CSV table of C-alpha atoms and ligand atoms in Angstrom, one decimal:
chain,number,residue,atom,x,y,z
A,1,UNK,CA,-47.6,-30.4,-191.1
A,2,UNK,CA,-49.6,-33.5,-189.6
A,3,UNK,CA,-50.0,-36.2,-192.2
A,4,UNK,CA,-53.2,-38.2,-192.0
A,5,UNK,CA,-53.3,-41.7,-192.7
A,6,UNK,CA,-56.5,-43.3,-194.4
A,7,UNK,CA,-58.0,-46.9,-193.0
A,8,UNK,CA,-55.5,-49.0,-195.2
A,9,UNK,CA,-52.8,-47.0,-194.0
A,10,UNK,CA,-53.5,-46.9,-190.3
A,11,UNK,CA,-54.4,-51.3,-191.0
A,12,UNK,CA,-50.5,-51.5,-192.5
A,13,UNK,CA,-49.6,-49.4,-189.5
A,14,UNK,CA,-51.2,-51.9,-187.2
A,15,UNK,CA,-49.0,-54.6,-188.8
A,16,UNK,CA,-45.8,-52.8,-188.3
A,17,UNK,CA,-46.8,-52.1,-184.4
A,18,UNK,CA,-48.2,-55.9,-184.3
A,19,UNK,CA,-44.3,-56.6,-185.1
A,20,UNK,CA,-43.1,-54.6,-181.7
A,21,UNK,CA,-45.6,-55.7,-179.7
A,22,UNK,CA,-44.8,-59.5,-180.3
A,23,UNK,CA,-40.9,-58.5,-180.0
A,24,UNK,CA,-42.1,-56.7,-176.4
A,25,UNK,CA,-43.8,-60.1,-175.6
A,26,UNK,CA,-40.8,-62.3,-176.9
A,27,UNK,CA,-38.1,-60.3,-175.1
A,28,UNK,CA,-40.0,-59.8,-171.7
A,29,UNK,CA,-39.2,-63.8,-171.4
A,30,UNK,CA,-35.8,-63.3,-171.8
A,31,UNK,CA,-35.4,-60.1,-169.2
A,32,UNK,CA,-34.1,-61.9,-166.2
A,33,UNK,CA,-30.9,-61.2,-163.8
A,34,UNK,CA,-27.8,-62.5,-166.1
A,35,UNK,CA,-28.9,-61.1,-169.1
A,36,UNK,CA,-26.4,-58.6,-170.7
A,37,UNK,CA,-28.2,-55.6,-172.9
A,38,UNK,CA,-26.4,-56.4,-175.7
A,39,UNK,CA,-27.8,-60.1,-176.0
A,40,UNK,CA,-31.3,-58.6,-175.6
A,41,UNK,CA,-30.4,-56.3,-178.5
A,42,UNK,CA,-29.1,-59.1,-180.7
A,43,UNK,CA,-32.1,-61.4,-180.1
A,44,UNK,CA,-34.8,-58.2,-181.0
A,45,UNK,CA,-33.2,-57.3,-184.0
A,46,UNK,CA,-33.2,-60.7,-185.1
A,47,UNK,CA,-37.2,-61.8,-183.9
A,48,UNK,CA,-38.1,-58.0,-186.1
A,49,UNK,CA,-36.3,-59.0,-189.5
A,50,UNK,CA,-37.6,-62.5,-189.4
A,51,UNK,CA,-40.9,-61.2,-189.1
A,52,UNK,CA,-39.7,-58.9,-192.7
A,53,UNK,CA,-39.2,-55.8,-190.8
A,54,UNK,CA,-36.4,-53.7,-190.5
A,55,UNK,CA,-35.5,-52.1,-186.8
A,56,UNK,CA,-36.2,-48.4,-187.2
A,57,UNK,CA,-33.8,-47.3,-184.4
A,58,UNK,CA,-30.5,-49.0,-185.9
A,59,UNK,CA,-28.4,-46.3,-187.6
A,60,UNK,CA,-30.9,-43.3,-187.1
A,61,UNK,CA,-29.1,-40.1,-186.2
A,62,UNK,CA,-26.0,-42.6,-186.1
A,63,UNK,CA,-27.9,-44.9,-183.3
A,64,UNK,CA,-25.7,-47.9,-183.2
A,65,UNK,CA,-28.5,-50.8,-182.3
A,66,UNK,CA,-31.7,-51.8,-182.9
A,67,UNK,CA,-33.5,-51.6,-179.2
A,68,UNK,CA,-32.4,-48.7,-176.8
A,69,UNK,CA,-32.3,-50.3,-173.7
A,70,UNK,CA,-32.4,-48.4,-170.1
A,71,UNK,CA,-31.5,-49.6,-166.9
A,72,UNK,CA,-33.0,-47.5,-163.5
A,73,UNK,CA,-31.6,-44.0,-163.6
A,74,UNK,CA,-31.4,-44.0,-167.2
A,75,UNK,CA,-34.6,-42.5,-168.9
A,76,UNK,CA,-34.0,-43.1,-172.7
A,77,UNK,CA,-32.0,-44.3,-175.2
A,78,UNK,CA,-29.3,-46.5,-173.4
A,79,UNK,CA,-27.4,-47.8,-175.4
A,80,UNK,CA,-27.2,-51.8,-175.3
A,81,UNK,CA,-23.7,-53.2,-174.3
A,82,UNK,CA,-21.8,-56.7,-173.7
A,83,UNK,CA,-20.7,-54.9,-170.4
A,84,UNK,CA,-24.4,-53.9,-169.0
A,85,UNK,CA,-25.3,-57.2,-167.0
A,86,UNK,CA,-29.4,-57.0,-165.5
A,87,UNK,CA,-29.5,-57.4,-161.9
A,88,UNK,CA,-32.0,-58.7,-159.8
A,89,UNK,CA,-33.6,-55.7,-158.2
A,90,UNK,CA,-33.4,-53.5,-161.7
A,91,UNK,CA,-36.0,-52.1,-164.1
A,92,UNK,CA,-35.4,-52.2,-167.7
A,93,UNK,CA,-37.0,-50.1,-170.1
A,94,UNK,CA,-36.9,-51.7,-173.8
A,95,UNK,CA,-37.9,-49.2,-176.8
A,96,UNK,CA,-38.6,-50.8,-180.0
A,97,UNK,CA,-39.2,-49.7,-183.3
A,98,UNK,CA,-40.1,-51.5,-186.6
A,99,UNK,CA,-40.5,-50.4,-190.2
A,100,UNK,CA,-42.9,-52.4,-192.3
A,101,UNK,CA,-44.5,-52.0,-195.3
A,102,UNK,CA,-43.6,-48.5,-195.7
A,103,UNK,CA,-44.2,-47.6,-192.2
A,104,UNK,CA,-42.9,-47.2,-188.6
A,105,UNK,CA,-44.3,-49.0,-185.5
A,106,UNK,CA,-42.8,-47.9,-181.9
A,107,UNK,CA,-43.4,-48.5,-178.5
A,108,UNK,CA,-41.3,-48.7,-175.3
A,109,UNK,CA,-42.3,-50.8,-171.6
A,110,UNK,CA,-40.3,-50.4,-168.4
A,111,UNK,CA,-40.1,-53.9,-167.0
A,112,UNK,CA,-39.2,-55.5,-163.5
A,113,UNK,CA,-35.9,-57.5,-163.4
A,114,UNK,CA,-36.7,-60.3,-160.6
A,115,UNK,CA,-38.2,-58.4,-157.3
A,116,UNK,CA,-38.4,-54.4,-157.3
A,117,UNK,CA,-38.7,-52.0,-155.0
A,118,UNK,CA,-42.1,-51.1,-154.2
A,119,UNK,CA,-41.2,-47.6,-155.5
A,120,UNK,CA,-39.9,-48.7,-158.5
A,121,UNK,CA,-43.0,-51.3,-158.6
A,122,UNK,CA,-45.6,-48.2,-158.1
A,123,UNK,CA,-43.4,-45.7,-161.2
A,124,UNK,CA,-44.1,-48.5,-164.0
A,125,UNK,CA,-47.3,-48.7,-163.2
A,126,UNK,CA,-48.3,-45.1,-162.9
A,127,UNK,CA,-46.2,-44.8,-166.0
A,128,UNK,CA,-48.5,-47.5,-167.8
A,129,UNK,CA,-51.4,-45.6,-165.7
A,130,UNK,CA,-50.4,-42.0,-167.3
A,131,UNK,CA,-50.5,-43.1,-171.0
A,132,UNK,CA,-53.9,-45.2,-170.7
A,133,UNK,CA,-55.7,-42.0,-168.8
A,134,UNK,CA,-54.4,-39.6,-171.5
A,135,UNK,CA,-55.2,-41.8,-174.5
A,136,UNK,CA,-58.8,-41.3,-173.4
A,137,UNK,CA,-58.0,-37.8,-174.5
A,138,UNK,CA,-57.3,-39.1,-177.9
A,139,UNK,CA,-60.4,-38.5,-179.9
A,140,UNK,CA,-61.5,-35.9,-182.4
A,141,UNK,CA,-62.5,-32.5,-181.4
A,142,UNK,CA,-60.2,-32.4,-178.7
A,143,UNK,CA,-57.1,-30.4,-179.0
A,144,UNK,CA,-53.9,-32.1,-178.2
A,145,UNK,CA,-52.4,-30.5,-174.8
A,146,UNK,CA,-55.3,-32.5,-173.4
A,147,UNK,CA,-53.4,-35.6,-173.9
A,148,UNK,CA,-50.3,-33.7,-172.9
A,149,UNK,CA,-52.1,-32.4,-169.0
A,150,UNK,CA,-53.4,-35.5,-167.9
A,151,UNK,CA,-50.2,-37.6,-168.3
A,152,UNK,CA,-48.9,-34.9,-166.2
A,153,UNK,CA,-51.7,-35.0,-163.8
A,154,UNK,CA,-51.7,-38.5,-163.5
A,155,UNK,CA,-47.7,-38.4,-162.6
A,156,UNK,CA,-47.7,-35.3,-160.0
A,157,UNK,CA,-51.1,-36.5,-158.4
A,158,UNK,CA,-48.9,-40.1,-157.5
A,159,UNK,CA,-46.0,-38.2,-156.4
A,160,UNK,CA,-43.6,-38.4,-159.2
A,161,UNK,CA,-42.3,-36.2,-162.2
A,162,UNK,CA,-42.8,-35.9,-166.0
A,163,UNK,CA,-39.5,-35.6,-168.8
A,164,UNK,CA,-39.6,-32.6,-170.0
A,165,UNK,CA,-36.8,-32.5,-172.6
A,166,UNK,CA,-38.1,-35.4,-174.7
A,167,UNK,CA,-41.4,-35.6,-176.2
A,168,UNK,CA,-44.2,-38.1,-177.9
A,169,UNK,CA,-44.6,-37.7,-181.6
A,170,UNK,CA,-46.4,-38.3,-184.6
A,171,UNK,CA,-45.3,-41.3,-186.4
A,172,UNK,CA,-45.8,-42.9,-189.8
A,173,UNK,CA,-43.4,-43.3,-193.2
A,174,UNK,CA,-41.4,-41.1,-190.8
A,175,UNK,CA,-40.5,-42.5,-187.3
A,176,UNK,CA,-40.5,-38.8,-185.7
A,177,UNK,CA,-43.2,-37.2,-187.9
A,178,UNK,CA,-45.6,-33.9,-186.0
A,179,UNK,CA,-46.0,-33.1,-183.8
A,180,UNK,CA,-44.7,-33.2,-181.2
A,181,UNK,CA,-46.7,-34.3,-178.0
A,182,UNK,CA,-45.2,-33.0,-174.6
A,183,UNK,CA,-46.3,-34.6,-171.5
A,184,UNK,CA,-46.8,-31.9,-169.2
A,185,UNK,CA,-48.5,-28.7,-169.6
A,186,UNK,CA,-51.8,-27.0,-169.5
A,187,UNK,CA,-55.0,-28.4,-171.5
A,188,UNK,CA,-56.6,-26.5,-174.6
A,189,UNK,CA,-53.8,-25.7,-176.6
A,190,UNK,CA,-52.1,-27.2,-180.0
A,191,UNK,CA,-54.0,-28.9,-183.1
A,192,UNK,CA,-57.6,-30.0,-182.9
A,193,UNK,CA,-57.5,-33.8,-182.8
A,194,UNK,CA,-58.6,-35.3,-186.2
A,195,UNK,CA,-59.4,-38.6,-187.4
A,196,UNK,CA,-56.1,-40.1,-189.4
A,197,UNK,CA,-53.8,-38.8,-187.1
A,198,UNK,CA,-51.5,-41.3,-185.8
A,199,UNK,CA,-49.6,-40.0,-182.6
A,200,UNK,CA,-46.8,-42.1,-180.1
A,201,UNK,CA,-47.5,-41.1,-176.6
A,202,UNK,CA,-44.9,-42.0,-174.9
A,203,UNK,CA,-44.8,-40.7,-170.9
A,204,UNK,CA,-41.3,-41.1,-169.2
A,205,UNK,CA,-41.9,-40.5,-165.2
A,206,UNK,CA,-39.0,-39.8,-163.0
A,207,UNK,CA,-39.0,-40.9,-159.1
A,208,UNK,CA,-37.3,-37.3,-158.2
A,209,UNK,CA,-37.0,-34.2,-160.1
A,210,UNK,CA,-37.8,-33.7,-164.1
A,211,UNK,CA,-34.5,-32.7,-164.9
A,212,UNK,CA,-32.3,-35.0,-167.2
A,213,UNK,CA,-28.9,-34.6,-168.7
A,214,UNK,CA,-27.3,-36.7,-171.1
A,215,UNK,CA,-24.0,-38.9,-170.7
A,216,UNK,CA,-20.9,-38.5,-172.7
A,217,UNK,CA,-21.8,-41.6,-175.3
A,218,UNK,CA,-24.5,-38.9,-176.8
A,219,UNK,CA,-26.8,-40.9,-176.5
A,220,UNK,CA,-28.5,-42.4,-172.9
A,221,UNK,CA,-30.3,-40.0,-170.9
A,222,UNK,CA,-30.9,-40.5,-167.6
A,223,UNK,CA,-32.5,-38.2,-164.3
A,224,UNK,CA,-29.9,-35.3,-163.2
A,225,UNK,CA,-30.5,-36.7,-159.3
A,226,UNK,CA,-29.8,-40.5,-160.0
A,227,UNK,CA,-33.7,-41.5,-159.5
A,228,UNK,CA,-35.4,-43.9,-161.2
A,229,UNK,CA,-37.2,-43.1,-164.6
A,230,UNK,CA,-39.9,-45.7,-166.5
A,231,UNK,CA,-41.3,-45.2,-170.4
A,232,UNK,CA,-44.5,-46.6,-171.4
A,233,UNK,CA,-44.9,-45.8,-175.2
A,234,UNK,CA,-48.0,-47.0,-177.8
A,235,UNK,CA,-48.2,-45.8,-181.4
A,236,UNK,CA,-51.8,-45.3,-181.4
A,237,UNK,CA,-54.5,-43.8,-184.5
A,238,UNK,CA,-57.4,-41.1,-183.8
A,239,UNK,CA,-60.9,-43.0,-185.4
A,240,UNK,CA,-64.0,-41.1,-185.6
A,241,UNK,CA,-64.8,-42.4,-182.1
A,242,UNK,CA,-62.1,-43.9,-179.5
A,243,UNK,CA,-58.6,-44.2,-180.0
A,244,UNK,CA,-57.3,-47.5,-181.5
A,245,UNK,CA,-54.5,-48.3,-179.5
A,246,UNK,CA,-51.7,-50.2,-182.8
A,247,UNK,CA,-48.6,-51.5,-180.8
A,248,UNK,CA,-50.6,-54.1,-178.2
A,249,UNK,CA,-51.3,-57.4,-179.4
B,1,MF3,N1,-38.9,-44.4,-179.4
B,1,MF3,C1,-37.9,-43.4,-179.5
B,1,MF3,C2,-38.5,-42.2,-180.0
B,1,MF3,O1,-39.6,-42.2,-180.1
B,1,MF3,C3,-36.7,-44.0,-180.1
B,1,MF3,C4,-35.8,-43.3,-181.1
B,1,MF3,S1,-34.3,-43.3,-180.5
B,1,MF3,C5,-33.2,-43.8,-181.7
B,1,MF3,O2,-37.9,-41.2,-180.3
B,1,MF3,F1,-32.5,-44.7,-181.2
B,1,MF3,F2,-33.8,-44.3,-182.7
B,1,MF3,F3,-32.5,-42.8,-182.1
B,2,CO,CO1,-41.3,-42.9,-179.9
């Protein structure tokens, strides 16, 4: 069942995602070669409880930290560690969630540690590309595969590959409410888009093939070839008109 949110709602909602947007902004400073993942991890989790939020990720399903943080390879939720060093020449995909107020905020970025590749330069920013395209296809009337179909066309078109094991999802006093958003697929097909509903898109691109496996900590995901993988993520609310877009400042 899709729960719709009213205009308070969806404004306390925009407060929660205000308080991962400024944690994006305050830990892309701090990304730089020398950093270990479990600093960046200490230093979000403290920035979102002194803004009075709680971190949504830290103990859900038995997650052990507050930011999943992966490096290259790894698609989602890496798991931040006093061992994992950033290296000039990485990218670093931060995924933040906050509760506040009764509600979950969550959005992910895929950022450049010192000079990239130009691969890995173009995959972040088709990534970023893939969500603003499809949130176009965020308004009423239109059914939600639509969303789902141009993420994927955006991807393919550029030469690279959509996740297909993971998903975007609706969001709200639940962090993983419905439903569930694929990012690949044909148009036409799931609910009707209606004003209320507040969705995370959330496109993960590969550089190779879809395919992901996860590694033996049960947790970090990363592409079954090796290539590199970026997340772009917003929590974002259906209006009567265009989307509002919650978790950018
Ligand atoms: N943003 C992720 C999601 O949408 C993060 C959840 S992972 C966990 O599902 F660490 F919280 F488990
Ligand atoms: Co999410």
């Amino acid at each position: 069942m899709i729960i719709l949110k009213s205009p308070r709602e969806i404004d306390i909602m925009e407060q929660a995602n205000k308080i991962v947007a400024e944690t994006h902004a305050f830990l892309a400073e701090k990304v730089a070669p020398g950093i270990t993942t479990e600093e960046i991890d200490r230093l979000g989790d403290q920035f979102i409880r002194d803004k009075g939020a709680e971190p949504s990720f830290k103990g859900y399903r038995g997650y052990p930290a507050s930011i999943c943080i992966s490096i290259n390879e790894e698609v989602v939720h890496g798991i931040p560690s006093p061992d994992r060093v950033l290296n000039e020449g990485d990218i670093v995909s931060l995924d933040i969630g906050a509760f506040y107020k009764g509600f979950h905020g969550d959005a992910a970025r895929t950022l450049p540690v010192g000079q990239i590749s130009q691969e890995a330069e173009k995959l972040i920013d088709i990534t970023e590309r893939s969500f603003h395209e499809a949130v176009k296809k965020a308004e009423p009337g239109n059914r939600l595969t639509d969303i789902s179909s141009m993420v994927q066309a955006v991807a393919e078109e550029n030469g690279f590959s959509v996740v297909r094991e993971y998903v975007g999802h609706g969001i709200g006093h639940d962090m993983h409410e419905d439903p569930q958003i694929p990012n690949f697929g044909p148009p036409g097909r799931g609910p009707v888009l209606k004003e209320g509903m507040t969705l995370a898109l959330e496109p993960m691109l590969n550089a190779g093939g879809y395919q992901v496996k996860s590694l033996d900590d049960g947790w970090t995901v990363v592409t079954e070839d090796g290539s590199l993988s970026a997340h772009y993520e917003n929590t974002i609310a259906v209006t009567d008109t265009v989307p509002r877009i919650l978790s950018e400042i």
